[in-house]
């Protein structure tokens, strides 16, 4: 397997290449990168790939001096069943 | 309604629970793990004075103390949301909903990933997972493994694996890319290791810290660093190598290891295959602050603290009424510092509950935290003090901004 093909977001199966090319093209925030690729929008809520998506976006947009979060957290922050969610 | 609720039963949460209960508060502790102790459970190492730090024993002691004081524990219970309305916090879990005017977030830290081609194969795990398997569940993660990522945490856990009879074939770097960045550059890694030399009983690090004071010497150090690596506790530490690939059909069968130059670039043709049955990835730790984020707490990125941290002051108060933070959620440090912060948070919560005359105790507790930090045996970031100062400055800036906008509001200005 080549480096570009490796999976970064496991839930949505987004590869390193897809993230890299999207970030290079749009030079966007981590939030926009997430929305464009769906990385971090899957079942786990971005628990595994969030820091990577953040870093790729920051490197491409040359935004090393960022101090605020652009990736939001949404409840529920842990997977829960529909039954319990409905109460 | 409970007087105080604490999310997270690590050293910070447990110490806060004990402190609150000692002051007479009804306390509930919620943790998603089946056992109290948090990351303390996995810790096992020898301190410079020859004492062994056994996390399981320390956790049990704290947990028993809390139970004896009447603290109510809900383990195996994940909190998935928190909300405030009219000064009361509502805490949502899959089974029950809790209410309190005074809520502490002591949710600790999470591990950052290190992506390597092949890292989705079964048998690849985070180094913390290997620590929990080995030290908490007493199950070997495998017979022979490689650890990718050289830092304080991975060095400590490599030694623990060794103690448990698991062979660590190499402690080495990830190939550098946009995500691994400095973690794949020998010079940067050596820099950060030199700083923790006091905890490494290794001639190379000791030698290094004395001789490699300036950058030029460090560069030389990396260039002359033996390609085969040096051994620490009999484990090869290979700063001039990087894993370019993890291979295997249905599970891990081995890794491809290549020689790299001082900037982390692969020397082509240097690849070799190392057969292993498990791989640990060690990307370092970052504060786990999801709940502070959903609550709407302001955040600030402080690299020295390990990432985005919720704004807080020395009394462990967040800017949100009745919301406190303590432990690794405020920055990555060792268990003893987390416990000291937990005590401060507990006192602040007792104060919030109407207990008078705690100011002296709170002040002492803040001083104690600083002393504990100064004497810490394990330090995850060399510039932790700078990071702590930064967040306090942000707190002051935030408070004075708030005052200014209140003043302009009362003058009928910006609303
Ligand atoms: C893998 C790993 C290894 C470490 N090894 C060492 C070491 O060897 N030495 C050292 O000094 N430090 C080590 N640390 C640092 C460690 O974080 C501190 O030592 C200390 O444990 C921090 O204490 P804490 O109370 O802040 O958090 P933790 O001990 O991490 O406890 C946090 C608790 O909160 C719970 N929690 C989190 N989110 C939720 C939720 N939504 N709902 C319910 N419960 C939740 C967790 O289950 C956990 O029990 C390690 C950290 C990690 C992650």
Short mmCIF file of N, CA, C and O in Angstrom, two decimals, chain B residues 29-154:
data_model
loop_
_atom_site.label_atom_id
_atom_site.label_comp_id
_atom_site.label_asym_id
_atom_site.label_seq_id
_atom_site.Cartn_x
_atom_site.Cartn_y
_atom_site.Cartn_z
N UNK B 29 -19.77 10.50 41.22
CA UNK B 29 -18.70 10.40 40.22
C UNK B 29 -19.18 9.48 39.10
O UNK B 29 -19.69 8.39 39.36
N UNK B 30 -19.03 9.94 37.86
CA UNK B 30 -19.45 9.14 36.70
C UNK B 30 -18.23 8.83 35.84
O UNK B 30 -17.43 9.73 35.55
N UNK B 31 -18.06 7.58 35.44
CA UNK B 31 -16.94 7.24 34.53
C UNK B 31 -17.38 6.14 33.57
O UNK B 31 -18.09 5.22 33.94
N UNK B 32 -16.91 6.25 32.33
CA UNK B 32 -17.34 5.28 31.32
C UNK B 32 -16.60 3.94 31.43
O UNK B 32 -17.03 2.94 30.88
N UNK B 33 -15.46 3.94 32.13
CA UNK B 33 -14.70 2.70 32.28
C UNK B 33 -15.30 1.87 33.43
O UNK B 33 -16.00 2.41 34.27
N UNK B 34 -15.02 0.55 33.43
CA UNK B 34 -15.67 -0.27 34.45
C UNK B 34 -14.96 -0.21 35.80
O UNK B 34 -15.41 -0.78 36.78
N UNK B 35 -13.83 0.50 35.81
CA UNK B 35 -13.06 0.53 37.03
C UNK B 35 -12.59 1.97 37.30
O UNK B 35 -12.27 2.69 36.37
N UNK B 36 -12.58 2.38 38.57
CA UNK B 36 -12.12 3.74 38.88
C UNK B 36 -10.60 3.79 38.83
O UNK B 36 -9.93 2.80 39.12
N UNK B 37 -10.05 4.93 38.47
CA UNK B 37 -8.60 5.11 38.44
C UNK B 37 -8.11 5.83 37.19
O UNK B 37 -7.03 6.41 37.19
N UNK B 38 -8.89 5.80 36.13
CA UNK B 38 -8.48 6.47 34.89
C UNK B 38 -7.17 5.92 34.37
O UNK B 38 -6.91 4.73 34.46
N UNK B 39 -6.36 6.82 33.86
CA UNK B 39 -5.07 6.42 33.27
C UNK B 39 -4.04 6.03 34.32
O UNK B 39 -2.96 5.53 33.99
N UNK B 40 -4.38 6.30 35.56
CA UNK B 40 -3.50 5.90 36.66
C UNK B 40 -3.37 4.38 36.70
O UNK B 40 -2.32 3.84 37.04
N UNK B 41 -4.44 3.69 36.31
CA UNK B 41 -4.46 2.22 36.40
C UNK B 41 -3.31 1.57 35.64
O UNK B 41 -2.81 0.52 36.04
N UNK B 42 -2.92 2.17 34.53
CA UNK B 42 -1.90 1.53 33.70
C UNK B 42 -0.47 1.83 34.12
O UNK B 42 0.47 1.28 33.56
N UNK B 43 -0.29 2.73 35.09
CA UNK B 43 1.07 3.24 35.36
C UNK B 43 1.87 2.34 36.30
O UNK B 43 1.40 1.96 37.35
N UNK B 44 3.09 2.05 35.86
CA UNK B 44 3.97 1.23 36.67
C UNK B 44 5.42 1.56 36.33
O UNK B 44 5.88 1.25 35.24
N UNK B 45 6.08 2.29 37.19
CA UNK B 45 7.50 2.55 36.91
C UNK B 45 8.27 2.92 38.18
O UNK B 45 7.69 3.23 39.21
N UNK B 46 9.58 2.87 38.05
CA UNK B 46 10.45 3.16 39.18
C UNK B 46 10.80 4.63 39.18
O UNK B 46 11.18 5.21 38.17
N UNK B 47 10.67 5.27 40.34
CA UNK B 47 11.01 6.69 40.44
C UNK B 47 12.50 6.81 40.76
O UNK B 47 13.11 5.85 41.22
N UNK B 48 13.07 8.02 40.53
CA UNK B 48 14.52 8.17 40.74
C UNK B 48 14.96 7.78 42.16
O UNK B 48 16.07 7.31 42.36
N UNK B 49 14.08 7.94 43.15
CA UNK B 49 14.46 7.59 44.53
C UNK B 49 14.34 6.09 44.80
O UNK B 49 14.48 5.64 45.94
N UNK B 50 14.05 5.31 43.77
CA UNK B 50 14.00 3.86 43.93
C UNK B 50 12.63 3.31 44.29
O UNK B 50 12.41 2.11 44.26
N UNK B 51 11.66 4.21 44.60
CA UNK B 51 10.30 3.74 44.89
C UNK B 51 9.59 3.34 43.61
O UNK B 51 9.81 3.94 42.57
N UNK B 52 8.71 2.35 43.70
CA UNK B 52 7.91 2.00 42.54
C UNK B 52 6.58 2.70 42.61
O UNK B 52 5.93 2.72 43.66
N UNK B 53 6.16 3.30 41.52
CA UNK B 53 4.86 3.95 41.41
C UNK B 53 3.93 2.94 40.78
O UNK B 53 4.05 2.60 39.61
N UNK B 54 3.01 2.42 41.59
CA UNK B 54 2.09 1.39 41.12
C UNK B 54 0.69 2.00 41.04
O UNK B 54 0.02 2.19 42.05
N UNK B 55 0.26 2.29 39.82
CA UNK B 55 -1.00 3.00 39.59
C UNK B 55 -2.21 2.27 40.12
O UNK B 55 -3.15 2.90 40.61
N UNK B 56 -2.20 0.94 40.02
CA UNK B 56 -3.37 0.18 40.50
C UNK B 56 -3.53 0.39 42.00
O UNK B 56 -4.63 0.64 42.50
N UNK B 57 -2.41 0.32 42.73
CA UNK B 57 -2.47 0.53 44.19
C UNK B 57 -2.94 1.94 44.53
O UNK B 57 -3.79 2.12 45.41
N UNK B 58 -2.39 2.93 43.83
CA UNK B 58 -2.76 4.33 44.10
C UNK B 58 -4.25 4.55 43.83
O UNK B 58 -4.93 5.22 44.59
N UNK B 59 -4.75 3.95 42.73
CA UNK B 59 -6.17 4.11 42.38
C UNK B 59 -7.06 3.49 43.44
O UNK B 59 -8.06 4.07 43.85
N UNK B 60 -6.69 2.28 43.86
CA UNK B 60 -7.51 1.57 44.84
C UNK B 60 -7.60 2.37 46.14
O UNK B 60 -8.66 2.49 46.74
N UNK B 61 -6.46 2.94 46.54
CA UNK B 61 -6.42 3.73 47.78
C UNK B 61 -7.40 4.91 47.68
O UNK B 61 -8.22 5.12 48.58
N UNK B 62 -7.29 5.65 46.58
CA UNK B 62 -8.15 6.83 46.40
C UNK B 62 -9.62 6.44 46.31
O UNK B 62 -10.49 7.09 46.90
N UNK B 63 -9.89 5.38 45.56
CA UNK B 63 -11.27 4.93 45.35
C UNK B 63 -11.89 4.52 46.69
O UNK B 63 -13.00 4.94 47.03
N UNK B 64 -11.14 3.73 47.49
CA UNK B 64 -11.65 3.28 48.81
C UNK B 64 -11.96 4.47 49.69
O UNK B 64 -12.98 4.52 50.37
N UNK B 65 -11.03 5.44 49.69
CA UNK B 65 -11.20 6.63 50.52
C UNK B 65 -12.50 7.35 50.14
O UNK B 65 -13.27 7.75 51.01
N UNK B 66 -12.72 7.47 48.84
CA UNK B 66 -13.93 8.16 48.37
C UNK B 66 -15.18 7.39 48.78
O UNK B 66 -16.15 7.97 49.29
N UNK B 67 -15.16 6.06 48.59
CA UNK B 67 -16.32 5.24 48.95
C UNK B 67 -16.61 5.36 50.45
O UNK B 67 -17.75 5.53 50.86
N UNK B 68 -15.55 5.31 51.26
CA UNK B 68 -15.72 5.44 52.71
C UNK B 68 -16.33 6.78 53.11
O UNK B 68 -17.03 6.87 54.12
N UNK B 69 -16.07 7.79 52.32
CA UNK B 69 -16.63 9.11 52.62
C UNK B 69 -18.04 9.27 52.06
O UNK B 69 -18.64 10.34 52.15
N UNK B 70 -18.55 8.21 51.45
CA UNK B 70 -19.94 8.24 50.97
C UNK B 70 -20.11 8.71 49.53
O UNK B 70 -21.24 8.98 49.10
N UNK B 71 -19.04 8.79 48.77
CA UNK B 71 -19.16 9.20 47.36
C UNK B 71 -19.87 8.09 46.58
O UNK B 71 -19.58 6.91 46.76
N UNK B 72 -20.78 8.51 45.73
CA UNK B 72 -21.59 7.59 44.95
C UNK B 72 -20.99 7.41 43.55
O UNK B 72 -20.86 8.39 42.82
N UNK B 73 -20.63 6.18 43.17
CA UNK B 73 -19.98 5.96 41.87
C UNK B 73 -20.93 5.35 40.85
O UNK B 73 -21.67 4.42 41.17
N UNK B 74 -20.90 5.88 39.63
CA UNK B 74 -21.60 5.27 38.50
C UNK B 74 -20.55 4.92 37.46
O UNK B 74 -20.18 5.77 36.65
N UNK B 75 -20.05 3.69 37.49
CA UNK B 75 -19.03 3.29 36.52
C UNK B 75 -19.74 2.70 35.29
O UNK B 75 -20.96 2.53 35.31
N UNK B 76 -18.95 2.41 34.25
CA UNK B 76 -19.56 1.86 33.03
C UNK B 76 -20.62 2.78 32.46
O UNK B 76 -21.57 2.32 31.83
N UNK B 77 -20.51 4.06 32.72
CA UNK B 77 -21.53 5.02 32.34
C UNK B 77 -20.90 6.18 31.59
O UNK B 77 -20.17 6.97 32.17
N UNK B 78 -21.14 6.24 30.29
CA UNK B 78 -20.56 7.32 29.48
C UNK B 78 -21.48 8.53 29.48
O UNK B 78 -22.69 8.39 29.32
N UNK B 79 -20.91 9.70 29.66
CA UNK B 79 -21.68 10.93 29.55
C UNK B 79 -21.66 11.36 28.09
O UNK B 79 -20.59 11.46 27.49
N UNK B 80 -22.81 11.58 27.49
CA UNK B 80 -22.79 11.95 26.08
C UNK B 80 -23.17 13.40 25.81
O UNK B 80 -23.04 13.89 24.70
N UNK B 81 -23.62 14.10 26.85
CA UNK B 81 -23.95 15.52 26.66
C UNK B 81 -24.11 16.19 28.02
O UNK B 81 -24.48 15.53 29.00
N UNK B 82 -23.83 17.49 28.09
CA UNK B 82 -24.15 18.27 29.28
C UNK B 82 -24.77 19.60 28.82
O UNK B 82 -24.50 20.07 27.73
N UNK B 83 -25.61 20.16 29.69
CA UNK B 83 -26.35 21.36 29.33
C UNK B 83 -26.60 22.18 30.58
O UNK B 83 -26.77 21.60 31.65
N UNK B 84 -26.65 23.49 30.44
CA UNK B 84 -26.96 24.31 31.59
C UNK B 84 -28.24 25.10 31.34
O UNK B 84 -28.42 25.66 30.27
N UNK B 85 -29.13 25.07 32.34
CA UNK B 85 -30.22 26.04 32.25
C UNK B 85 -30.52 26.55 33.65
O UNK B 85 -30.59 25.78 34.62
N UNK B 86 -30.63 27.84 33.76
CA UNK B 86 -30.88 28.54 35.03
C UNK B 86 -29.93 28.11 36.14
O UNK B 86 -30.35 27.87 37.27
N UNK B 87 -28.66 27.98 35.80
CA UNK B 87 -27.67 27.68 36.84
C UNK B 87 -27.60 26.21 37.22
O UNK B 87 -26.83 25.84 38.11
N UNK B 88 -28.39 25.36 36.60
CA UNK B 88 -28.34 23.93 36.92
C UNK B 88 -27.80 23.16 35.71
O UNK B 88 -28.27 23.34 34.58
N UNK B 89 -26.82 22.32 35.98
CA UNK B 89 -26.25 21.48 34.92
C UNK B 89 -27.01 20.17 34.82
O UNK B 89 -27.29 19.54 35.84
N UNK B 90 -27.34 19.77 33.60
CA UNK B 90 -27.96 18.47 33.37
C UNK B 90 -26.93 17.59 32.67
O UNK B 90 -26.28 18.02 31.71
N UNK B 91 -26.75 16.38 33.18
CA UNK B 91 -25.74 15.46 32.65
C UNK B 91 -26.46 14.26 32.07
O UNK B 91 -27.18 13.56 32.78
N UNK B 92 -26.27 14.05 30.77
CA UNK B 92 -26.97 12.96 30.09
C UNK B 92 -26.09 11.73 29.94
O UNK B 92 -24.98 11.83 29.44
N UNK B 93 -26.58 10.59 30.38
CA UNK B 93 -25.90 9.32 30.11
C UNK B 93 -26.94 8.43 29.43
O UNK B 93 -28.11 8.78 29.36
N UNK B 94 -26.50 7.26 28.96
CA UNK B 94 -27.44 6.42 28.23
C UNK B 94 -28.60 5.97 29.12
O UNK B 94 -29.72 5.82 28.66
N UNK B 95 -28.32 5.77 30.41
CA UNK B 95 -29.37 5.28 31.28
C UNK B 95 -30.09 6.37 32.08
O UNK B 95 -31.31 6.42 32.12
N UNK B 96 -29.29 7.21 32.73
CA UNK B 96 -29.89 8.15 33.67
C UNK B 96 -29.53 9.58 33.31
O UNK B 96 -28.57 9.82 32.61
N UNK B 97 -30.27 10.52 33.87
CA UNK B 97 -29.94 11.93 33.73
C UNK B 97 -29.72 12.49 35.13
O UNK B 97 -30.46 12.17 36.06
N UNK B 98 -28.66 13.25 35.29
CA UNK B 98 -28.30 13.79 36.61
C UNK B 98 -28.40 15.32 36.59
O UNK B 98 -28.27 15.94 35.52
N UNK B 99 -28.56 15.92 37.78
CA UNK B 99 -28.62 17.39 37.88
C UNK B 99 -27.74 17.88 39.01
O UNK B 99 -27.68 17.25 40.06
N UNK B 100 -27.09 19.01 38.80
CA UNK B 100 -26.25 19.60 39.85
C UNK B 100 -25.95 21.06 39.55
O UNK B 100 -25.89 21.45 38.38
N UNK B 101 -25.73 21.86 40.61
CA UNK B 101 -25.29 23.23 40.35
C UNK B 101 -23.78 23.32 40.12
O UNK B 101 -23.28 24.33 39.65
N UNK B 102 -23.06 22.23 40.44
CA UNK B 102 -21.60 22.30 40.45
C UNK B 102 -21.00 21.06 39.77
O UNK B 102 -21.10 19.96 40.29
N UNK B 103 -20.41 21.27 38.59
CA UNK B 103 -19.97 20.14 37.77
C UNK B 103 -18.48 20.23 37.45
O UNK B 103 -17.99 21.27 37.00
N UNK B 104 -17.77 19.12 37.70
CA UNK B 104 -16.34 19.08 37.37
C UNK B 104 -16.10 18.16 36.18
O UNK B 104 -16.55 17.01 36.17
N UNK B 105 -15.38 18.66 35.17
CA UNK B 105 -14.96 17.83 34.05
C UNK B 105 -13.51 17.41 34.31
O UNK B 105 -12.60 18.24 34.32
N UNK B 106 -13.31 16.12 34.55
CA UNK B 106 -11.96 15.59 34.78
C UNK B 106 -11.78 14.40 33.85
O UNK B 106 -11.55 13.27 34.27
N UNK B 107 -11.95 14.67 32.55
CA UNK B 107 -12.01 13.59 31.56
C UNK B 107 -10.66 13.19 30.99
O UNK B 107 -10.58 12.31 30.14
N UNK B 108 -9.58 13.83 31.46
CA UNK B 108 -8.24 13.34 31.12
C UNK B 108 -7.79 13.64 29.70
O UNK B 108 -8.13 14.67 29.12
N UNK B 109 -7.05 12.70 29.15
CA UNK B 109 -6.39 12.90 27.85
C UNK B 109 -6.73 11.77 26.90
O UNK B 109 -7.17 10.71 27.31
N UNK B 110 -6.52 12.04 25.62
CA UNK B 110 -6.66 10.99 24.61
C UNK B 110 -5.37 10.90 23.82
O UNK B 110 -4.54 11.82 23.86
N UNK B 111 -5.17 9.81 23.12
CA UNK B 111 -3.96 9.64 22.34
C UNK B 111 -4.15 10.12 20.91
O UNK B 111 -5.15 9.81 20.27
N UNK B 112 -3.15 10.85 20.42
CA UNK B 112 -3.20 11.30 19.03
C UNK B 112 -2.73 10.17 18.13
O UNK B 112 -1.82 9.43 18.48
N UNK B 113 -3.37 10.02 16.97
CA UNK B 113 -3.00 8.93 16.07
C UNK B 113 -1.74 9.25 15.26
O UNK B 113 -1.40 10.42 15.06
N UNK B 114 -1.06 8.20 14.80
CA UNK B 114 0.06 8.34 13.86
C UNK B 114 -0.27 7.47 12.67
O UNK B 114 -0.19 6.25 12.75
N UNK B 115 -0.70 8.08 11.56
CA UNK B 115 -1.07 7.25 10.43
C UNK B 115 0.16 6.70 9.70
O UNK B 115 1.09 7.44 9.40
N UNK B 116 0.14 5.41 9.46
CA UNK B 116 1.22 4.73 8.74
C UNK B 116 0.53 3.78 7.76
O UNK B 116 -0.47 3.17 8.14
N UNK B 117 1.00 3.68 6.51
CA UNK B 117 0.34 2.75 5.59
C UNK B 117 0.22 1.36 6.24
O UNK B 117 1.21 0.85 6.78
N UNK B 118 -0.96 0.81 6.22
CA UNK B 118 -1.20 -0.50 6.83
C UNK B 118 -1.69 -0.40 8.27
O UNK B 118 -1.88 -1.43 8.93
N UNK B 119 -1.94 0.80 8.75
CA UNK B 119 -2.30 0.95 10.16
C UNK B 119 -3.72 0.53 10.49
O UNK B 119 -4.11 0.55 11.65
N UNK B 120 -4.49 0.14 9.47
CA UNK B 120 -5.84 -0.35 9.77
C UNK B 120 -5.88 -1.87 9.92
O UNK B 120 -6.93 -2.45 10.14
N UNK B 121 -4.71 -2.53 9.82
CA UNK B 121 -4.66 -3.99 10.00
C UNK B 121 -4.90 -4.37 11.46
O UNK B 121 -4.43 -3.67 12.37
N UNK B 122 -5.61 -5.49 11.69
CA UNK B 122 -5.72 -5.98 13.07
C UNK B 122 -4.32 -6.26 13.64
O UNK B 122 -3.47 -6.82 12.94
N UNK B 123 -4.11 -5.87 14.88
CA UNK B 123 -2.78 -6.04 15.48
C UNK B 123 -2.06 -4.71 15.64
O UNK B 123 -1.04 -4.63 16.30
N UNK B 124 -2.63 -3.66 15.02
CA UNK B 124 -2.09 -2.31 15.24
C UNK B 124 -2.93 -1.67 16.33
O UNK B 124 -4.16 -1.72 16.27
N UNK B 125 -2.28 -1.10 17.33
CA UNK B 125 -3.03 -0.47 18.43
C UNK B 125 -2.27 0.74 18.92
O UNK B 125 -1.09 0.92 18.61
N UNK B 126 -2.94 1.57 19.70
CA UNK B 126 -2.24 2.71 20.29
C UNK B 126 -1.39 2.16 21.44
O UNK B 126 -1.68 1.11 22.01
N UNK B 127 -0.33 2.89 21.77
CA UNK B 127 0.57 2.41 22.81
C UNK B 127 -0.16 2.36 24.17
O UNK B 127 0.12 1.50 25.00
N UNK B 128 -1.14 3.25 24.35
CA UNK B 128 -1.92 3.23 25.58
C UNK B 128 -2.78 1.98 25.69
O UNK B 128 -2.99 1.44 26.78
N UNK B 129 -3.27 1.50 24.55
CA UNK B 129 -4.06 0.26 24.56
C UNK B 129 -3.17 -0.91 24.97
O UNK B 129 -3.58 -1.76 25.77
N UNK B 130 -1.93 -0.92 24.48
CA UNK B 130 -1.00 -1.99 24.86
C UNK B 130 -0.71 -1.91 26.36
O UNK B 130 -0.60 -2.93 27.04
N UNK B 131 -0.65 -0.68 26.88
CA UNK B 131 -0.39 -0.50 28.32
C UNK B 131 -1.56 -1.06 29.14
O UNK B 131 -1.36 -1.77 30.14
N UNK B 132 -2.78 -0.75 28.72
CA UNK B 132 -3.95 -1.22 29.46
C UNK B 132 -4.06 -2.75 29.38
O UNK B 132 -4.32 -3.42 30.38
N UNK B 133 -3.83 -3.31 28.19
CA UNK B 133 -3.87 -4.78 28.06
C UNK B 133 -2.87 -5.43 29.01
O UNK B 133 -3.19 -6.37 29.73
N UNK B 134 -1.65 -4.91 28.99
CA UNK B 134 -0.56 -5.53 29.75
C UNK B 134 -0.70 -5.31 31.26
O UNK B 134 -0.67 -6.27 32.03
N UNK B 135 -0.89 -4.06 31.66
CA UNK B 135 -0.83 -3.75 33.10
C UNK B 135 -2.17 -3.87 33.82
O UNK B 135 -2.20 -4.11 35.02
N UNK B 136 -3.27 -3.64 33.11
CA UNK B 136 -4.57 -3.69 33.78
C UNK B 136 -5.22 -5.05 33.60
O UNK B 136 -5.64 -5.69 34.54
N UNK B 137 -5.27 -5.53 32.34
CA UNK B 137 -5.94 -6.80 32.08
C UNK B 137 -4.99 -7.99 32.12
O UNK B 137 -5.43 -9.14 32.08
N UNK B 138 -3.70 -7.71 32.17
CA UNK B 138 -2.67 -8.76 32.21
C UNK B 138 -2.78 -9.72 31.02
O UNK B 138 -2.78 -10.95 31.18
N UNK B 139 -2.96 -9.14 29.85
CA UNK B 139 -2.98 -9.92 28.61
C UNK B 139 -1.86 -9.37 27.73
O UNK B 139 -1.72 -8.16 27.60
N UNK B 140 -1.05 -10.26 27.13
CA UNK B 140 0.01 -9.79 26.26
C UNK B 140 -0.57 -9.28 24.93
O UNK B 140 -1.36 -9.99 24.31
N UNK B 141 -0.18 -8.08 24.49
CA UNK B 141 -0.68 -7.62 23.19
C UNK B 141 -0.12 -8.44 22.04
O UNK B 141 -0.66 -8.43 20.93
N UNK B 142 0.97 -9.18 22.27
CA UNK B 142 1.61 -10.02 21.26
C UNK B 142 2.91 -10.53 21.84
O UNK B 142 3.22 -10.27 23.01
N UNK B 143 3.68 -11.23 21.01
CA UNK B 143 4.96 -11.75 21.49
C UNK B 143 6.09 -10.76 21.20
O UNK B 143 7.01 -10.60 21.98
N UNK B 144 5.99 -10.15 20.02
CA UNK B 144 7.08 -9.28 19.58
C UNK B 144 6.50 -8.11 18.79
O UNK B 144 5.75 -8.32 17.84
N UNK B 145 6.80 -6.90 19.21
CA UNK B 145 6.20 -5.75 18.54
C UNK B 145 7.18 -4.64 18.26
O UNK B 145 8.33 -4.67 18.68
N UNK B 146 6.67 -3.65 17.52
CA UNK B 146 7.43 -2.44 17.24
C UNK B 146 6.60 -1.27 17.73
O UNK B 146 5.37 -1.29 17.62
N UNK B 147 7.25 -0.26 18.31
CA UNK B 147 6.53 0.94 18.73
C UNK B 147 6.92 2.07 17.79
O UNK B 147 8.10 2.37 17.63
N UNK B 148 5.93 2.69 17.16
CA UNK B 148 6.19 3.80 16.23
C UNK B 148 5.88 5.11 16.94
O UNK B 148 4.74 5.35 17.34
N UNK B 149 6.90 5.95 17.07
CA UNK B 149 6.74 7.21 17.80
C UNK B 149 7.60 7.16 19.05
O UNK B 149 7.39 6.31 19.92
N UNK B 150 8.60 8.03 19.11
CA UNK B 150 9.50 8.01 20.28
C UNK B 150 9.21 9.25 21.12
O UNK B 150 9.45 10.37 20.70
N UNK B 151 8.62 9.04 22.28
CA UNK B 151 8.35 10.13 23.22
C UNK B 151 8.33 9.59 24.64
O UNK B 151 8.54 8.39 24.85
N UNK B 152 8.09 10.44 25.60
CA UNK B 152 8.15 10.03 27.01
C UNK B 152 7.22 8.85 27.28
O UNK B 152 7.58 7.87 27.92
N UNK B 153 5.99 8.97 26.75
CA UNK B 153 5.00 7.95 27.02
C UNK B 153 5.41 6.61 26.41
O UNK B 153 5.35 5.57 27.07
N UNK B 154 5.86 6.63 25.15
CA UNK B 154 6.17 5.36 24.51
C UNK B 154 7.42 4.73 25.13
O UNK B 154 7.52 3.51 25.25
#
